[in-house]
Amino acid sequence: MRVFVSYSRKDVTALESLTRGLKALGHEVWLDQELSGGLEWWVAILERIRDAEAFVAVVSRSSLASVACSREREYAVALAKPILPVAIEPTPIHLLPPDLAQRQLVDYITPNDDAAFALLRGIARLPAAPPLPVPPPLPPPVPMTYLSEISHQIYANTLSREQQLSIVGRLRDAMTNAEYYDPARELVTLFEGRDDLYAVTERQLREIMALPRPSLTEPDHGGDASGDPSGEDQRPYTVPRRRTGSNVGLIITVVMAIVAILIGGLNSALSWLLWVGFLLAGIFLIVAVFRGMAALFRLTSGSDSPGGTAASVGDEPPRTSSRRRSQGSIKSLALIMIIIGVILAFMVNIEVGWVNLALVGYILMAAGAVVFVIALLKA
């Protein structure tokens, strides 16, 4: 008989005895130990459930808390597969979901001869698997991994105070597992980069970052053997990186360009380095101008206000570092306009018939001053 075994990673040690017992009884046992995570992993699992003649649901606190185990079992029910729940640890009856509570539970907590005979009787009493229903039931969605779900929440446009504290709690739980300690710390750093954090959230994030790395031999505080505090079966996870920028390159290249112009710049053969500096300055200037214009639009349109809900009584309001960064970009734009205006008005002695470069310089200086004032007024 082809037997599909649904289990939680935390139970992998106890599972070895169970699978040996099933194989000793002459059954073909399948579990997903050799599969990696993702869509292909989930598609393969569903295919094996459809192909199975019996579905063994390993019952433990971890498997009952696992979203993957729950969806596997629900799919087996939808396919009318014979289901045999096998308990590998004492589990209160009130914790069992309805589809398991109504079935006879095989006691395999102590894997001895009595447990082997109970397993044999349970398998023998299962009815034959009926043909697959037509049309087939919809396959359940891929379980979202625990850390992926946290990451998804961190990237939300707005987060209320309660949502922020909920994420903090889940990150704290994740960091109690040695295997997930490092990616959880990266998520904390990612979360700290948000622009709408409340003071209590920032304080608790600092406390989390101070947590020591747990030992691999320390017992888990819930979750499965993969280190997932939610109890879900997880696969390796990579924390998405947030892009960061710096104005250091812009400052250096602008200074190089100004020096190039002051000592002869485009009209001299002083050094190829001056040409490189001027070209790099142009690139950085274009980027800075676009960033500044985008920040100016967001600031003037009111779309750069911090997310989240209003602070409750006794709590500080969300910080406004997003507005400060926008103001910094706008001030940089104003500074660039003023510098270019000064260069055109006072430092460049080039005759152009169709345009007055000095007048353009004065206009740029005036416009830069206006932009700078707008940034100050929007503070």
Short mmCIF file of N, CA, C and O in Angstrom, two decimals, residues 204-290:
data_model
loop_
_atom_site.label_atom_id
_atom_site.label_comp_id
_atom_site.label_asym_id
_atom_site.label_seq_id
_atom_site.Cartn_x
_atom_site.Cartn_y
_atom_site.Cartn_z
N GLN A 204 11.64 48.11 21.62
CA GLN A 204 11.62 46.66 21.68
C GLN A 204 12.53 46.03 20.62
O GLN A 204 13.10 44.96 20.85
N LEU A 205 12.65 46.68 19.48
CA LEU A 205 13.57 46.17 18.46
C LEU A 205 15.01 46.23 18.96
O LEU A 205 15.81 45.32 18.69
N ARG A 206 15.35 47.30 19.68
CA ARG A 206 16.71 47.38 20.26
C ARG A 206 16.93 46.27 21.27
O ARG A 206 18.02 45.69 21.36
N GLU A 207 15.89 45.94 22.03
CA GLU A 207 16.01 44.86 23.00
C GLU A 207 16.21 43.51 22.29
O GLU A 207 16.99 42.67 22.74
N ILE A 208 15.51 43.32 21.18
CA ILE A 208 15.65 42.07 20.44
C ILE A 208 17.06 41.93 19.88
O ILE A 208 17.65 40.85 19.92
N MET A 209 17.60 43.01 19.36
CA MET A 209 18.94 42.95 18.78
C MET A 209 19.99 42.59 19.82
O MET A 209 21.08 42.11 19.49
N ALA A 210 19.68 42.82 21.08
CA ALA A 210 20.62 42.49 22.16
C ALA A 210 20.50 41.05 22.62
O ALA A 210 21.29 40.61 23.46
N LEU A 211 19.55 40.29 22.08
CA LEU A 211 19.38 38.90 22.49
C LEU A 211 20.58 38.08 22.06
O LEU A 211 21.07 38.21 20.94
N PRO A 212 21.08 37.20 22.93
CA PRO A 212 22.23 36.36 22.56
C PRO A 212 21.80 35.25 21.61
O PRO A 212 20.63 34.88 21.53
N ARG A 213 22.76 34.73 20.89
CA ARG A 213 22.48 33.63 19.98
C ARG A 213 22.18 32.37 20.79
O ARG A 213 22.98 31.96 21.65
N PRO A 214 21.05 31.72 20.55
CA PRO A 214 20.73 30.50 21.30
C PRO A 214 21.61 29.34 20.86
O PRO A 214 22.09 29.29 19.73
N SER A 215 21.83 28.41 21.76
CA SER A 215 22.63 27.23 21.45
C SER A 215 21.81 26.26 20.62
O SER A 215 20.59 26.15 20.76
N LEU A 216 22.49 25.52 19.76
CA LEU A 216 21.80 24.53 18.94
C LEU A 216 21.22 23.41 19.77
O LEU A 216 20.31 22.70 19.35
N THR A 217 21.75 23.24 20.99
CA THR A 217 21.26 22.16 21.85
C THR A 217 20.14 22.61 22.77
O THR A 217 19.57 21.81 23.49
N GLU A 218 19.81 23.90 22.75
CA GLU A 218 18.75 24.38 23.61
C GLU A 218 17.41 23.93 23.06
O GLU A 218 17.20 23.85 21.85
N PRO A 219 16.45 23.62 23.94
CA PRO A 219 15.13 23.21 23.46
C PRO A 219 14.42 24.34 22.78
O PRO A 219 14.58 25.51 23.13
N ASP A 220 13.61 24.00 21.78
CA ASP A 220 12.82 24.99 21.07
C ASP A 220 11.68 25.45 21.94
O ASP A 220 11.15 24.72 22.77
N HIS A 221 11.23 26.67 21.72
CA HIS A 221 10.05 27.21 22.39
C HIS A 221 8.90 27.14 21.41
O HIS A 221 8.40 28.15 20.93
N GLY A 222 8.51 25.92 21.07
CA GLY A 222 7.47 25.76 20.06
C GLY A 222 8.09 25.67 18.69
O GLY A 222 9.28 25.89 18.50
N GLY A 223 7.25 25.35 17.69
CA GLY A 223 7.73 25.28 16.32
C GLY A 223 8.24 23.90 15.99
O GLY A 223 8.22 22.98 16.79
N ASP A 224 8.75 23.75 14.79
CA ASP A 224 9.22 22.45 14.36
C ASP A 224 10.73 22.44 14.30
O ASP A 224 11.40 23.39 14.66
N ALA A 225 11.28 21.33 13.85
CA ALA A 225 12.72 21.15 13.90
C ALA A 225 13.45 22.05 12.95
O ALA A 225 14.66 22.18 13.03
N SER A 226 12.78 22.65 12.04
CA SER A 226 13.45 23.58 11.13
C SER A 226 13.66 24.93 11.77
O SER A 226 14.23 25.82 11.17
N GLY A 227 13.21 25.11 13.01
CA GLY A 227 13.40 26.38 13.68
C GLY A 227 12.27 27.33 13.50
O GLY A 227 12.38 28.50 13.81
N ASP A 228 11.14 26.89 12.99
CA ASP A 228 10.01 27.78 12.73
C ASP A 228 9.12 27.88 13.94
O ASP A 228 8.51 26.90 14.35
N PRO A 229 9.01 29.03 14.61
CA PRO A 229 8.19 29.16 15.80
C PRO A 229 6.72 28.95 15.54
O PRO A 229 5.95 28.74 16.46
N SER A 230 6.27 29.03 14.31
CA SER A 230 4.85 28.87 14.03
C SER A 230 4.45 27.41 13.95
O SER A 230 3.27 27.08 13.95
N GLY A 231 5.44 26.51 13.89
CA GLY A 231 5.14 25.10 13.73
C GLY A 231 5.03 24.67 12.29
O GLY A 231 4.78 23.52 11.99
N GLU A 232 5.18 25.58 11.34
CA GLU A 232 5.06 25.21 9.94
C GLU A 232 6.33 24.54 9.46
O GLU A 232 7.41 24.76 9.98
N ASP A 233 6.20 23.70 8.47
CA ASP A 233 7.36 23.08 7.84
C ASP A 233 7.99 24.11 6.93
O ASP A 233 7.37 24.63 6.02
N GLN A 234 9.27 24.38 7.15
CA GLN A 234 9.92 25.48 6.44
C GLN A 234 11.06 24.98 5.60
O GLN A 234 11.57 23.88 5.75
N ARG A 235 11.51 25.80 4.73
CA ARG A 235 12.67 25.54 3.89
C ARG A 235 13.62 26.72 4.04
O ARG A 235 13.26 27.75 4.59
N PRO A 236 14.87 26.59 3.55
CA PRO A 236 15.81 27.70 3.68
C PRO A 236 15.23 29.01 3.19
O PRO A 236 14.55 29.06 2.18
N TYR A 237 15.54 30.06 3.90
CA TYR A 237 14.94 31.37 3.63
C TYR A 237 16.03 32.41 3.52
O TYR A 237 17.01 32.40 4.26
N THR A 238 15.89 33.30 2.57
CA THR A 238 16.82 34.41 2.38
C THR A 238 16.08 35.71 2.58
O THR A 238 15.04 35.94 1.97
N VAL A 239 16.65 36.56 3.43
CA VAL A 239 16.01 37.84 3.72
C VAL A 239 16.24 38.80 2.58
O VAL A 239 17.38 38.99 2.13
N PRO A 240 15.18 39.40 2.03
CA PRO A 240 15.36 40.38 0.97
C PRO A 240 16.09 41.60 1.49
O PRO A 240 15.88 42.03 2.61
N ARG A 241 16.94 42.15 0.65
CA ARG A 241 17.73 43.31 1.04
C ARG A 241 17.05 44.59 0.63
O ARG A 241 16.44 44.66 -0.43
N ARG A 242 17.19 45.61 1.46
CA ARG A 242 16.69 46.92 1.10
C ARG A 242 17.84 47.75 0.56
O ARG A 242 18.92 47.79 1.13
N ARG A 243 17.57 48.41 -0.54
CA ARG A 243 18.62 49.22 -1.16
C ARG A 243 18.92 50.45 -0.31
O ARG A 243 18.04 51.09 0.23
N THR A 244 20.21 50.76 -0.24
CA THR A 244 20.61 51.97 0.47
C THR A 244 21.45 52.81 -0.45
O THR A 244 22.10 52.31 -1.37
N GLY A 245 21.47 54.08 -0.22
CA GLY A 245 22.22 54.98 -1.07
C GLY A 245 23.10 55.91 -0.24
O GLY A 245 22.98 56.00 0.96
N SER A 246 23.96 56.60 -0.90
CA SER A 246 24.85 57.52 -0.21
C SER A 246 25.12 58.70 -1.12
O SER A 246 25.19 58.58 -2.34
N ASN A 247 25.29 59.86 -0.50
CA ASN A 247 25.60 61.08 -1.25
C ASN A 247 27.10 61.35 -1.30
O ASN A 247 27.53 62.38 -1.80
N VAL A 248 27.89 60.39 -0.74
CA VAL A 248 29.34 60.62 -0.72
C VAL A 248 29.88 60.71 -2.14
O VAL A 248 30.66 61.61 -2.48
N GLY A 249 29.48 59.77 -3.01
CA GLY A 249 29.94 59.81 -4.38
C GLY A 249 29.53 61.08 -5.10
O GLY A 249 30.30 61.65 -5.87
N LEU A 250 28.29 61.53 -4.82
CA LEU A 250 27.81 62.76 -5.43
C LEU A 250 28.68 63.94 -5.02
O LEU A 250 29.10 64.75 -5.85
N ILE A 251 28.97 64.04 -3.73
CA ILE A 251 29.77 65.17 -3.23
C ILE A 251 31.15 65.16 -3.85
O ILE A 251 31.67 66.18 -4.31
N ILE A 252 31.78 63.96 -3.88
CA ILE A 252 33.14 63.87 -4.42
C ILE A 252 33.18 64.27 -5.89
O ILE A 252 34.03 65.06 -6.32
N THR A 253 32.25 63.72 -6.68
CA THR A 253 32.28 64.00 -8.11
C THR A 253 31.90 65.44 -8.42
O THR A 253 32.43 66.03 -9.37
N VAL A 254 30.97 66.02 -7.64
CA VAL A 254 30.64 67.43 -7.85
C VAL A 254 31.85 68.31 -7.57
O VAL A 254 32.17 69.25 -8.32
N VAL A 255 32.58 67.98 -6.50
CA VAL A 255 33.79 68.75 -6.17
C VAL A 255 34.81 68.60 -7.29
O VAL A 255 35.46 69.58 -7.70
N MET A 256 34.98 67.39 -7.82
CA MET A 256 35.93 67.18 -8.91
C MET A 256 35.52 68.00 -10.13
O MET A 256 36.37 68.58 -10.82
N ALA A 257 34.23 68.03 -10.42
CA ALA A 257 33.77 68.78 -11.59
C ALA A 257 34.02 70.27 -11.41
O ALA A 257 34.45 70.97 -12.35
N ILE A 258 33.74 70.79 -10.20
CA ILE A 258 33.97 72.22 -9.94
C ILE A 258 35.45 72.56 -10.08
O ILE A 258 35.83 73.58 -10.68
N VAL A 259 36.31 71.67 -9.54
CA VAL A 259 37.75 71.91 -9.66
C VAL A 259 38.17 71.89 -11.12
O VAL A 259 38.98 72.72 -11.57
N ALA A 260 37.59 70.95 -11.87
CA ALA A 260 37.92 70.87 -13.29
C ALA A 260 37.58 72.15 -14.02
O ALA A 260 38.34 72.64 -14.86
N ILE A 261 36.41 72.72 -13.70
CA ILE A 261 35.97 73.95 -14.36
C ILE A 261 36.85 75.12 -13.93
O ILE A 261 37.25 75.97 -14.73
N LEU A 262 37.17 75.18 -12.62
CA LEU A 262 37.93 76.31 -12.11
C LEU A 262 39.33 76.38 -12.71
O LEU A 262 39.87 77.46 -12.92
N ILE A 263 39.95 75.23 -13.00
CA ILE A 263 41.33 75.27 -13.49
C ILE A 263 41.41 75.08 -15.01
O ILE A 263 42.47 74.86 -15.56
N GLY A 264 40.30 75.15 -15.65
CA GLY A 264 40.35 75.08 -17.11
C GLY A 264 39.39 74.08 -17.69
O GLY A 264 38.99 74.18 -18.84
N GLY A 265 39.08 73.07 -16.86
CA GLY A 265 38.02 72.10 -17.16
C GLY A 265 38.01 71.60 -18.58
O GLY A 265 38.94 70.96 -19.04
N LEU A 266 36.92 71.91 -19.27
CA LEU A 266 36.68 71.34 -20.58
C LEU A 266 37.66 71.86 -21.63
O LEU A 266 37.82 71.24 -22.68
N ASN A 267 38.27 73.00 -21.38
CA ASN A 267 39.13 73.60 -22.40
C ASN A 267 40.60 73.29 -22.16
O ASN A 267 41.46 73.80 -22.86
N SER A 268 40.91 72.51 -21.18
CA SER A 268 42.32 72.22 -20.92
C SER A 268 42.58 70.73 -21.02
O SER A 268 41.66 69.92 -20.96
N ALA A 269 43.84 70.40 -21.20
CA ALA A 269 44.23 69.00 -21.27
C ALA A 269 44.98 68.63 -20.00
O ALA A 269 45.95 67.88 -20.02
N LEU A 270 44.54 69.17 -18.85
CA LEU A 270 45.24 68.96 -17.59
C LEU A 270 45.35 67.47 -17.28
O LEU A 270 46.40 66.97 -16.98
N SER A 271 44.24 66.77 -17.35
CA SER A 271 44.30 65.35 -17.00
C SER A 271 43.00 64.68 -17.43
O SER A 271 41.94 65.28 -17.41
N TRP A 272 43.12 63.41 -17.81
CA TRP A 272 41.91 62.65 -18.15
C TRP A 272 41.04 62.45 -16.93
O TRP A 272 39.84 62.20 -17.03
N LEU A 273 41.66 62.57 -15.72
CA LEU A 273 40.90 62.40 -14.50
C LEU A 273 39.81 63.46 -14.37
O LEU A 273 38.72 63.19 -13.84
N LEU A 274 40.10 64.66 -14.87
CA LEU A 274 39.09 65.72 -14.80
C LEU A 274 37.89 65.37 -15.66
O LEU A 274 36.75 65.62 -15.29
N TRP A 275 38.16 64.76 -16.82
CA TRP A 275 37.05 64.35 -17.68
C TRP A 275 36.21 63.25 -17.01
O TRP A 275 34.98 63.28 -17.03
N VAL A 276 36.89 62.28 -16.40
CA VAL A 276 36.17 61.21 -15.70
C VAL A 276 35.33 61.79 -14.57
O VAL A 276 34.16 61.42 -14.38
N GLY A 277 35.93 62.70 -13.82
CA GLY A 277 35.19 63.33 -12.72
C GLY A 277 33.97 64.09 -13.22
O GLY A 277 32.90 64.02 -12.61
N PHE A 278 34.14 64.77 -14.33
CA PHE A 278 33.01 65.54 -14.86
C PHE A 278 31.89 64.62 -15.32
O PHE A 278 30.71 64.87 -15.08
N LEU A 279 32.24 63.49 -15.99
CA LEU A 279 31.22 62.55 -16.44
C LEU A 279 30.50 61.89 -15.28
O LEU A 279 29.27 61.75 -15.27
N LEU A 280 31.27 61.48 -14.27
CA LEU A 280 30.64 60.89 -13.08
C LEU A 280 29.74 61.89 -12.37
O LEU A 280 28.65 61.54 -11.89
N ALA A 281 30.19 63.12 -12.32
CA ALA A 281 29.37 64.15 -11.70
C ALA A 281 28.05 64.31 -12.43
O ALA A 281 26.99 64.46 -11.81
N GLY A 282 28.11 64.24 -13.76
CA GLY A 282 26.88 64.35 -14.52
C GLY A 282 25.91 63.22 -14.20
O GLY A 282 24.71 63.45 -14.03
N ILE A 283 26.45 62.01 -14.08
CA ILE A 283 25.58 60.87 -13.74
C ILE A 283 24.95 61.05 -12.38
O ILE A 283 23.74 60.88 -12.18
N PHE A 284 25.78 61.36 -11.38
CA PHE A 284 25.27 61.55 -10.03
C PHE A 284 24.29 62.72 -9.95
O PHE A 284 23.31 62.69 -9.22
N LEU A 285 24.59 63.76 -10.71
CA LEU A 285 23.70 64.92 -10.69
C LEU A 285 22.33 64.56 -11.25
O LEU A 285 21.30 64.98 -10.72
N ILE A 286 22.31 63.79 -12.33
CA ILE A 286 21.02 63.39 -12.91
C ILE A 286 20.22 62.56 -11.91
O ILE A 286 19.02 62.78 -11.71
N VAL A 287 20.89 61.61 -11.25
CA VAL A 287 20.21 60.79 -10.24
C VAL A 287 19.69 61.65 -9.10
O VAL A 287 18.54 61.51 -8.66
N ALA A 288 20.54 62.56 -8.63
CA ALA A 288 20.13 63.41 -7.51
C ALA A 288 18.98 64.33 -7.90
O ALA A 288 18.08 64.57 -7.10
N VAL A 289 19.00 64.83 -9.13
CA VAL A 289 17.91 65.70 -9.58
C VAL A 289 16.59 64.93 -9.61
O VAL A 289 15.56 65.41 -9.14
N PHE A 290 16.61 63.72 -10.17
CA PHE A 290 15.38 62.93 -10.21
C PHE A 290 14.89 62.59 -8.81
O PHE A 290 13.69 62.63 -8.52
#
